[in-house]
Amino acid sequence: MNGAELLLRCLEAEGVEQIWGYPGGAIMPVYDALLDSPIRHYLTRHEQGAAFAAQGFARSTGDVGVCMATSGPGATNLVTGIADAYLDSVPLVAITGQVPRALIGTDAFQEVDMLGITLPIVKHSYLVSEPESLPQVVHQAFATARQGRPGPVVIDLPKDVALAEVTGQPQRRQAKTRHLRTRHPKTGHPEAPPSAEDPEPLDAAVLAKAAELLMTSQRPVIYAGGGVEKGSAVDALRSFVEITGIPVVHTLHGLGGVPSEHPLFLGMLGMHGTRAANHAVQECDLLVAIGVRFDDRATGKLSEFAPQARVIHLDIDAAELGKLRVPHAAVRGDLRLALGALGRSLAIEPWRQRCQDWIDRWQWRYDAPFEEVYAPGMLRQLSQQAPTGSFVVCDVGQHQMWVAQHWRFEHPRQHLTSGGLGTMGFGLPAAIGVQIAHPRATVINVTGDGSIMMNIQELATIRRYNLPVKIVVLDNSALGMVRQWQECFFSNRESEVDLSDNPNFADVARAFGIPGLEIERTQQVDGALELLLESRGPMLLHVRIDRQANVWPLVPAGANNSQMIEESQAVTATP
Amino acid sequence: MSGLLTFDLSPGASALERLLSVVRRRGFNIDALQAVRSGDADRGLAVELTVSGDRDVEVLSRHLSNLGDCRVLAVQSQTCGGVDQDAGIDRRTS
Ligand SMILES: Cc1ncc(C[n+]2csc(CCOP(=O)(O)OP(=O)(O)O)c2C)c(N)n1
Ligand SMILES: [Mg+2]
């Protein structure tokens, strides 16, 4: 057995069933060994596509996703996907070929210092220096990627290590996390009970302090983010909300933590948040921050965020506690245990009523009599018509924010979006990973005319594996989000945002062997959505929308969250 | 704000590289650094590091604790209260 074969056996021992990747010189021994391995390899058409497909798998299952590339350009093409996984805490193992050990540091052909390049964007990285260390390295890499706050790990494998004769055995197989998990009753999504994985008990004194803060609060708000789903704490959050009756706002990654239709749900907060959510946070006297990192897109001007609030911050990662806002009670540990310990009924009826009034006052409206397709309304309709358990995978831009605002979310794991890095091009390949992980689910990629072009080559991957991904391209003939900012904050001086020479994306899809449909009027929406959702295979729906449509409300960068502007108030301001 | 941190690092130059990159990225300057091969059998590095910056050294030490090859042994820091907008950190409760 050589190192490459041992590597694949180690991956098997970690429960890996599929890998996304792209071959090349330094990784050839592993590609050779793949021919005799039960692990299924999916060839993407760009390494970035492989990293995002692996992320799609990881984000939608909670398991570790694996991607692979050769040294040099193959490895550097993975970097954006690795950084994206780091900022969104996605468990990913990236395996890269490396030049033989004797050539490392000699500027050899296709040599890059992958370990050095990725240092600030990984949880950990390994350059495998001895073939015998492979079992330990792979085992540790998977443990690191999935434990605590998940994240990416790089394994850089010199070609001679992959070719060396070895005798080792994979380390003890870990039971697959996803099989250990119980299923969420409504969505069928995995939800683990608290386990001995994080043996550290919660700090009793801090819990007592947090309980006191809860009991003395008149106007509490739950501010819940992506950490809830990462910590398998969606059920715990929902119980906590039912018991306490505290109104909830979500970050982009928290959406679905409580279902969109829940009476206590105020909406997403922050830059493109709802008025109700931002208002409640600015007015609250207690912020229960759960699995969040006080990201600037959520908080607006930090020193004026929730100005009257005391803060309870719950997180698995101690480094988040006090990083940006020093909490009055910092609860580090398993969110399920913490939420279980803190649940109690609160007498806050007047506050709940105020929040309800705000929800009622600032409802979204979808009744505008437009000839042209109104994207928010169409997305709302699509989310209502999509079967239960459907996934929506976004790209980055205005369309991403419209999804966040108008989609009907059931569970955070069904909403995949590049939040931290905000990477255009994420959506199409990520949808591939989701569809492979959930072959029978409806997977909808909502993308923009700018974003889809960043990884459009992955249409070939969809075709090759006949993945029934539904692609909705919202085409505003522009890099819309940038255009909107130029309109609002740069005196409407448009600079390099025009995409009016876009191809017909339905034709592009057809060229890849995927059915395509094009619409531009409201009256075509019903029929198009029906066709899209009923199609058995992949399909691309090209939707032409108004170039000038903007995302409202908007909190300008650097402003506080009560300074939201609406369409009617849009004036030139400084960013 | 300054602080003295002591660590044990795993063997390999990358452990020190990782440590220093976190210190830099999290907004600290290095005022003094001593790294000597520790007496342990694994022959990693024993590191003493004095840093200064606008941010909380305790938070830096928690970031460093997240590194797989770095064991934080001790942190001595001087912190101050008040809202510290320059550092981008809200310390209203500290
Ligand atoms: C890789 C990458 N490059 C640049 C940006 C900056 N950016 C953010 S949104 C956006 C426009 C996206 O255009 P499109 O996909 O058409 O979406 P729209 O805003 O029009 O809905 C750009 C260029 C980014 N987020 N990612
Ligand atoms: Mg666009």
XYZ file of C-alpha atoms in Angstrom, chain B:
94
model
C -2.863 48.091 26.788
C -0.109 45.557 27.052
C 0.337 42.030 28.263
C 2.763 39.225 28.823
C 1.787 35.816 27.504
C 3.578 32.537 27.945
C 2.982 29.460 25.802
C 4.126 26.021 24.885
C 4.236 25.463 21.151
C 4.225 22.166 19.297
C 7.364 21.315 17.332
C 7.748 22.824 13.882
C 8.354 26.341 12.643
C 4.748 26.622 11.521
C 3.522 26.782 15.130
C 5.458 29.993 15.764
C 4.441 31.370 12.373
C 0.783 30.689 13.179
C 1.089 32.319 16.583
C 2.688 35.472 15.226
C 0.182 35.780 12.413
C -2.697 35.716 14.914
C -0.994 38.365 17.052
C -0.574 40.612 14.029
C -4.019 40.078 12.578
C -5.808 40.598 15.864
C -4.214 44.016 16.080
C -1.229 43.749 18.417
C 2.382 44.818 18.224
C 5.166 42.645 19.494
C 7.302 44.391 22.106
C 9.404 41.394 23.103
C 9.646 37.768 22.090
C 11.666 34.920 23.482
C 11.381 31.432 22.060
C 13.581 28.615 23.292
C 13.410 24.918 22.706
C 11.595 23.509 25.706
C 13.072 20.790 27.862
C 10.174 18.456 27.011
C 10.759 15.307 25.079
C 8.640 16.595 22.169
C 11.081 19.516 21.830
C 8.556 22.207 21.021
C 9.167 25.846 21.844
C 8.617 27.640 25.137
C 7.574 31.183 24.240
C 7.330 34.409 26.207
C 5.680 37.229 24.355
C 5.020 40.829 25.339
C 2.392 42.545 23.203
C 0.737 45.924 23.110
C -2.301 47.241 21.312
C -5.690 48.887 21.696
C -7.551 45.657 22.214
C -8.018 43.313 25.133
C -5.117 40.926 25.676
C -7.494 38.403 27.247
C -9.391 38.167 23.955
C -6.083 37.685 22.111
C -5.173 34.877 24.457
C -8.511 33.199 23.740
C -7.833 33.416 19.996
C -4.418 31.869 20.587
C -5.945 29.116 22.704
C -7.940 28.106 19.629
C -4.734 27.254 17.768
C -4.142 23.537 17.604
C -0.438 23.774 18.292
C -0.354 26.451 20.998
C -0.995 25.956 24.713
C -1.472 29.203 26.598
C 0.076 28.882 30.036
C -0.337 32.348 31.514
C -1.633 35.800 30.619
C -0.861 38.981 32.510
C -2.736 41.922 31.101
C -3.620 45.487 31.911
C -7.083 46.461 30.675
C -9.107 49.634 31.022
C -12.834 50.465 30.988
C -14.943 52.883 28.966
C -16.168 52.731 25.418
C -13.150 52.290 23.227
C -14.353 53.226 19.786
C -10.955 53.491 18.203
C -10.303 49.856 18.857
C -13.738 48.976 17.489
C -14.629 47.371 20.795
C -17.466 48.330 23.061
C -16.365 47.940 26.663
C -19.354 49.515 28.355
C -19.529 46.755 30.921
C -15.890 46.007 31.566
